[in-house]
Amino acid sequence: MDSDFRWAVILVRVSIYITVFLFFVFLAEAIYLFSGGVPLRLSYPISETIDRYYILTICLIEFLWFWLTYLAVYLKMKDGLPEKAEKPSLLLGILQLLFGGLLSGVLLLISWVKIRDYLRDQQLLNA
């Protein structure tokens, strides 16, 4: 296995781990808010007037990012199909950057670059 491909897999895994961690942080905060607590200010700098449904929405978005990244990128790379994981990695990285998943989005974009490097190297070896 090429080092670019290994790095791409590692970066996608780290992106998934970060997304899962943030999902659980927001889930814990949503549970706390729905049980009658005041905002913790642990996971996001929020004001006192923020609604608990906002936190729950963020939690669900993090869950969505996790599943999309896992299904569209990680499983394809695990199966040895980096050419099918290239475009979803780019798309999910850009979408996560636009919708607040800054670190995960950057990691997915870097993994996209590593996938492209790997595919380019494979084309040069086969030529």
Short mmCIF file of C-alpha atoms in Angstrom, two decimals:
data_model
loop_
_atom_site.label_atom_id
_atom_site.label_comp_id
_atom_site.label_asym_id
_atom_site.label_seq_id
_atom_site.Cartn_x
_atom_site.Cartn_y
_atom_site.Cartn_z
CA MET A 1 0.00 0.00 0.00
CA ASP A 2 1.35 3.40 -0.99
CA SER A 3 2.11 5.97 1.71
CA ASP A 4 -0.25 8.56 0.14
CA PHE A 5 -3.09 6.06 0.29
CA ARG A 6 -2.28 5.14 3.89
CA TRP A 7 -2.22 8.81 4.87
CA ALA A 8 -5.55 9.38 3.14
CA VAL A 9 -7.10 6.51 5.11
CA ILE A 10 -5.63 7.83 8.36
CA LEU A 11 -6.92 11.35 7.69
CA VAL A 12 -10.42 10.06 6.92
CA ARG A 13 -10.38 8.01 10.14
CA VAL A 14 -9.30 11.02 12.19
CA SER A 15 -12.03 13.09 10.54
CA ILE A 16 -14.57 10.43 11.50
CA TYR A 17 -13.25 10.27 15.08
CA ILE A 18 -13.52 14.04 15.45
CA THR A 19 -17.05 14.01 14.06
CA VAL A 20 -18.10 11.21 16.42
CA PHE A 21 -16.55 13.04 19.38
CA LEU A 22 -18.43 16.24 18.52
CA PHE A 23 -21.63 14.25 18.03
CA PHE A 24 -21.36 12.88 21.56
CA VAL A 25 -20.51 16.31 23.01
CA PHE A 26 -23.55 17.87 21.37
CA LEU A 27 -25.72 14.88 22.28
CA ALA A 28 -24.70 15.20 25.94
CA GLU A 29 -25.46 18.89 25.86
CA ALA A 30 -28.83 18.30 24.16
CA ILE A 31 -29.78 15.71 26.77
CA TYR A 32 -28.77 18.11 29.50
CA LEU A 33 -30.77 20.97 27.98
CA PHE A 34 -33.85 18.82 27.42
CA SER A 35 -33.70 17.70 31.04
CA GLY A 36 -34.04 21.33 32.14
CA GLY A 37 -30.45 22.46 32.47
CA VAL A 38 -28.92 25.72 31.35
CA PRO A 39 -26.40 25.79 28.46
CA LEU A 40 -23.02 24.36 29.44
CA ARG A 41 -20.91 26.44 27.05
CA LEU A 42 -18.74 23.35 26.72
CA SER A 43 -19.02 22.55 23.05
CA TYR A 44 -19.81 25.86 21.41
CA PRO A 45 -19.78 29.47 22.63
CA ILE A 46 -23.52 29.96 22.95
CA SER A 47 -25.61 32.60 24.65
CA GLU A 48 -28.22 32.02 27.30
CA THR A 49 -31.05 32.47 24.81
CA ILE A 50 -30.01 29.66 22.48
CA ASP A 51 -32.71 27.08 22.05
CA ARG A 52 -32.17 23.41 22.85
CA TYR A 53 -33.44 22.50 19.38
CA TYR A 54 -30.49 24.33 17.87
CA ILE A 55 -28.10 22.07 19.79
CA LEU A 56 -30.12 19.02 18.81
CA THR A 57 -29.95 20.11 15.14
CA ILE A 58 -26.18 20.44 15.36
CA CYS A 59 -26.05 16.99 16.93
CA LEU A 60 -28.04 15.50 14.06
CA ILE A 61 -25.86 17.26 11.49
CA GLU A 62 -22.75 15.77 13.11
CA PHE A 63 -24.39 12.34 12.94
CA LEU A 64 -25.14 12.91 9.26
CA TRP A 65 -21.52 13.93 8.56
CA PHE A 66 -20.32 10.77 10.29
CA TRP A 67 -22.49 8.44 8.23
CA LEU A 68 -21.85 10.18 4.94
CA THR A 69 -18.09 10.16 5.47
CA TYR A 70 -18.11 6.56 6.62
CA LEU A 71 -20.28 5.26 3.79
CA ALA A 72 -19.10 7.42 0.90
CA VAL A 73 -15.39 7.70 1.64
CA TYR A 74 -14.06 5.31 4.26
CA LEU A 75 -15.77 2.11 3.10
CA LYS A 76 -14.69 2.73 -0.50
CA MET A 77 -11.10 3.29 0.59
CA LYS A 78 -11.22 0.25 2.82
CA ASP A 79 -12.40 -1.81 -0.17
CA GLY A 80 -9.45 -0.52 -2.20
CA LEU A 81 -11.44 1.80 -4.47
CA PRO A 82 -9.80 5.20 -3.99
CA GLU A 83 -11.06 6.44 -7.38
CA LYS A 84 -14.64 6.13 -6.06
CA ALA A 85 -13.74 7.88 -2.79
CA GLU A 86 -12.07 10.86 -4.44
CA LYS A 87 -15.13 12.96 -5.35
CA PRO A 88 -17.12 12.26 -2.15
CA SER A 89 -14.07 13.26 -0.11
CA LEU A 90 -13.87 16.59 -1.91
CA LEU A 91 -17.61 17.22 -1.74
CA LEU A 92 -17.96 16.31 1.94
CA GLY A 93 -14.86 18.33 2.83
CA ILE A 94 -16.27 21.44 1.18
CA LEU A 95 -19.73 20.93 2.68
CA GLN A 96 -18.31 20.44 6.15
CA LEU A 97 -16.27 23.61 5.81
CA LEU A 98 -19.38 25.51 4.75
CA PHE A 99 -21.57 24.13 7.53
CA GLY A 100 -19.24 24.37 10.49
CA GLY A 101 -17.20 21.16 10.47
CA LEU A 102 -13.96 23.07 10.14
CA LEU A 103 -11.40 20.51 11.31
CA SER A 104 -13.15 17.51 9.76
CA GLY A 105 -13.60 19.40 6.50
CA VAL A 106 -9.93 20.33 6.32
CA LEU A 107 -8.91 16.73 7.01
CA LEU A 108 -11.20 15.45 4.27
CA LEU A 109 -9.77 17.97 1.81
CA ILE A 110 -6.23 16.90 2.70
CA SER A 111 -7.26 13.27 2.25
CA TRP A 112 -8.67 14.21 -1.16
CA VAL A 113 -5.26 15.60 -2.11
CA LYS A 114 -3.59 12.39 -0.90
CA ILE A 115 -6.04 10.27 -2.89
CA ARG A 116 -5.30 12.32 -6.01
CA ASP A 117 -1.55 11.93 -5.43
CA TYR A 118 -1.97 8.19 -5.06
CA LEU A 119 -4.07 7.91 -8.23
CA ARG A 120 -1.57 10.04 -10.16
CA ASP A 121 1.30 7.84 -8.99
CA GLN A 122 -0.63 4.72 -10.04
CA GLN A 123 -1.19 6.18 -13.50
CA LEU A 124 2.52 6.94 -13.84
CA LEU A 125 3.45 3.41 -12.78
CA ASN A 126 1.01 1.87 -15.25
CA ALA A 127 2.11 4.07 -18.15
#
